[in-house]
Short mmCIF file of C-alpha atoms in Angstrom, two decimals:
data_model
loop_
_atom_site.label_atom_id
_atom_site.label_comp_id
_atom_site.label_asym_id
_atom_site.label_seq_id
_atom_site.Cartn_x
_atom_site.Cartn_y
_atom_site.Cartn_z
CA MET A 19 -2.62 -0.41 16.28
CA SER A 20 -4.26 -0.69 12.88
CA ALA A 21 -3.83 -3.60 10.48
CA TRP A 22 -4.84 -4.64 6.96
CA GLU A 23 -3.96 -7.96 5.34
CA LEU A 24 -3.89 -9.46 1.86
CA GLY A 25 -3.34 -13.23 1.84
CA ALA A 26 -1.72 -13.38 -1.60
CA VAL A 27 -0.82 -10.56 -3.97
CA PRO A 28 -2.35 -11.51 -7.35
CA ALA A 29 -0.03 -11.38 -10.37
CA GLU A 30 -3.01 -10.47 -12.57
CA ALA A 31 -3.57 -7.24 -10.66
CA MET A 32 0.01 -6.12 -11.31
CA ALA A 33 -0.74 -5.65 -15.02
CA LEU A 34 -3.74 -3.47 -14.16
CA TRP A 35 -1.68 -1.36 -11.77
CA CYS A 36 1.07 -0.99 -14.39
CA GLU A 37 -1.44 0.24 -16.92
CA ALA A 38 -2.91 2.74 -14.45
CA LEU A 39 0.55 3.93 -13.39
CA GLY A 40 2.03 4.03 -16.89
CA ASP A 41 4.76 1.65 -15.71
CA ASP A 42 6.13 -0.53 -18.51
CA ASN A 43 8.82 -2.32 -16.49
CA ALA A 44 8.63 -5.98 -17.52
CA ILE A 45 9.44 -7.28 -14.01
CA HIS A 46 5.86 -6.45 -13.05
CA VAL A 47 4.21 -8.59 -15.74
CA ASP A 48 6.75 -11.12 -17.06
CA PRO A 49 8.11 -13.77 -14.66
CA ALA A 50 11.06 -14.45 -17.02
CA ALA A 51 12.07 -10.77 -16.90
CA ALA A 52 11.85 -10.79 -13.10
CA GLU A 53 13.93 -13.96 -12.91
CA ALA A 54 16.55 -12.59 -15.31
CA LEU A 55 17.08 -9.66 -12.93
CA GLY A 56 17.43 -11.85 -9.84
CA PHE A 57 13.93 -11.64 -8.37
CA GLY A 58 13.17 -15.32 -8.94
CA PRO A 59 10.35 -16.70 -11.10
CA ARG A 60 7.60 -14.40 -9.78
CA THR A 61 6.64 -10.92 -10.90
CA VAL A 62 7.38 -7.91 -8.69
CA ASN A 63 4.56 -5.76 -7.34
CA PRO A 64 4.90 -2.07 -8.31
CA GLY A 65 6.02 0.11 -5.38
CA PRO A 66 2.99 2.44 -5.55
CA THR A 67 0.75 -0.62 -5.22
CA ASN A 68 2.52 -1.54 -1.99
CA LEU A 69 1.90 1.99 -0.74
CA ALA A 70 -1.78 1.59 -1.66
CA TYR A 71 -1.99 -1.30 0.83
CA LEU A 72 -0.88 1.07 3.60
CA LEU A 73 -3.41 3.64 2.43
CA ASN A 74 -6.13 0.95 2.59
CA MET A 75 -5.24 0.37 6.22
CA VAL A 76 -5.33 4.08 7.04
CA MET A 77 -8.65 4.63 5.24
CA GLU A 78 -10.24 1.65 7.00
CA ALA A 79 -8.95 2.81 10.40
CA ARG A 80 -10.00 6.44 9.88
CA PRO A 81 -12.72 6.47 7.18
CA ASP A 82 -13.79 9.99 8.18
CA ARG A 83 -10.35 11.50 7.51
CA GLU A 84 -8.52 12.77 4.44
CA ILE A 85 -4.89 11.91 3.84
CA CYS A 86 -2.87 15.11 3.58
CA SER A 87 0.75 13.91 3.41
CA ILE A 88 2.81 10.77 2.92
CA GLU A 89 6.52 10.17 3.48
CA ALA A 90 7.55 6.69 2.38
CA ALA A 91 10.67 4.55 2.00
CA LEU A 92 10.66 1.41 -0.14
CA LEU A 93 12.90 -1.13 1.58
CA GLY A 94 12.21 -4.36 -0.31
CA ASN A 95 9.96 -6.12 -2.77
CA VAL A 96 6.62 -7.87 -2.77
CA LEU A 97 6.35 -10.73 -5.26
CA ALA A 98 3.30 -12.33 -6.83
CA GLY A 99 1.73 -14.72 -4.34
CA ASP A 100 3.28 -13.09 -1.27
CA GLY A 101 1.03 -12.44 1.69
CA VAL A 102 1.32 -8.90 3.03
CA LEU A 103 0.38 -7.23 6.28
CA ALA A 104 0.01 -3.48 6.63
CA ARG A 105 0.23 -2.32 10.22
CA GLY A 106 0.56 0.99 11.93
CA THR A 107 0.47 2.93 15.14
CA TRP A 108 -1.35 6.22 15.57
CA ASP A 109 -0.35 9.43 17.30
CA GLN A 110 -3.41 11.65 16.95
CA ASP A 111 -3.75 12.26 13.18
CA THR A 112 -0.47 10.59 12.13
CA CYS A 113 0.08 6.91 11.38
CA ASP A 114 3.55 5.39 11.39
CA ALA A 115 2.95 2.47 9.06
CA GLU A 116 4.83 -0.47 7.66
CA LEU A 117 4.21 -3.20 5.14
CA VAL A 118 5.65 -6.63 5.81
CA VAL A 119 5.77 -9.83 3.80
CA ALA A 120 5.09 -12.86 5.97
CA PRO A 121 6.44 -13.69 8.38
CA ASP A 122 8.06 -10.33 9.19
CA ASN A 123 10.11 -9.03 6.24
CA LEU A 124 9.78 -5.22 6.21
CA VAL A 125 9.37 -3.90 2.64
CA LEU A 126 7.90 -0.41 3.14
CA ARG A 127 7.79 2.17 5.90
CA ALA A 128 5.70 5.34 5.79
CA ARG A 129 4.41 8.21 7.86
CA ILE A 130 0.88 9.06 6.77
CA GLU A 131 -0.79 12.18 8.08
CA THR A 132 -4.50 12.86 8.02
CA ASP A 133 -6.08 16.26 8.39
CA GLY A 134 -8.39 15.25 11.22
CA ARG A 135 -11.48 16.50 9.40
CA ASP A 136 -14.43 14.67 7.97
CA SER A 137 -13.69 13.78 4.32
CA ASP A 138 -17.34 13.92 3.23
CA ASP A 139 -17.42 16.41 0.36
CA GLY A 140 -21.14 17.07 0.62
CA GLU A 141 -21.89 14.69 -2.23
CA GLY A 142 -21.58 11.60 -0.03
CA PHE A 143 -18.10 10.65 -1.28
CA ARG A 144 -15.53 9.40 1.17
CA SER A 145 -12.09 7.86 0.82
CA GLN A 146 -12.22 4.68 -1.22
CA ARG A 147 -10.19 1.53 -0.81
CA LEU A 148 -7.42 1.21 -3.40
#
């Protein structure tokens, strides 16, 4: 079993992720917009950011591997201030992973496959935490 935890998702980081992703949905940066759409008074973390938490877990568990495929299903939302736990089980080079909001609310499930080879590209670069 692998695990990775973030005690509280920072609202400030959501704006940075939105800029990087080209996502202009106001629910990610404006609490009033999130509340108007029924999410409550906290901003909503972008889905790709939630997936990045699972990738952090995989890269920390297998830092010598490259990720070669991802199948993911978004099942819920992570809001600003939520604590999240990424956890997964391994079968050789494949991780069946899930992201939960405390205490155990499943928001994302994914199958992440690695290629089983060293990811060093000869220049000393390896997978980096997202």
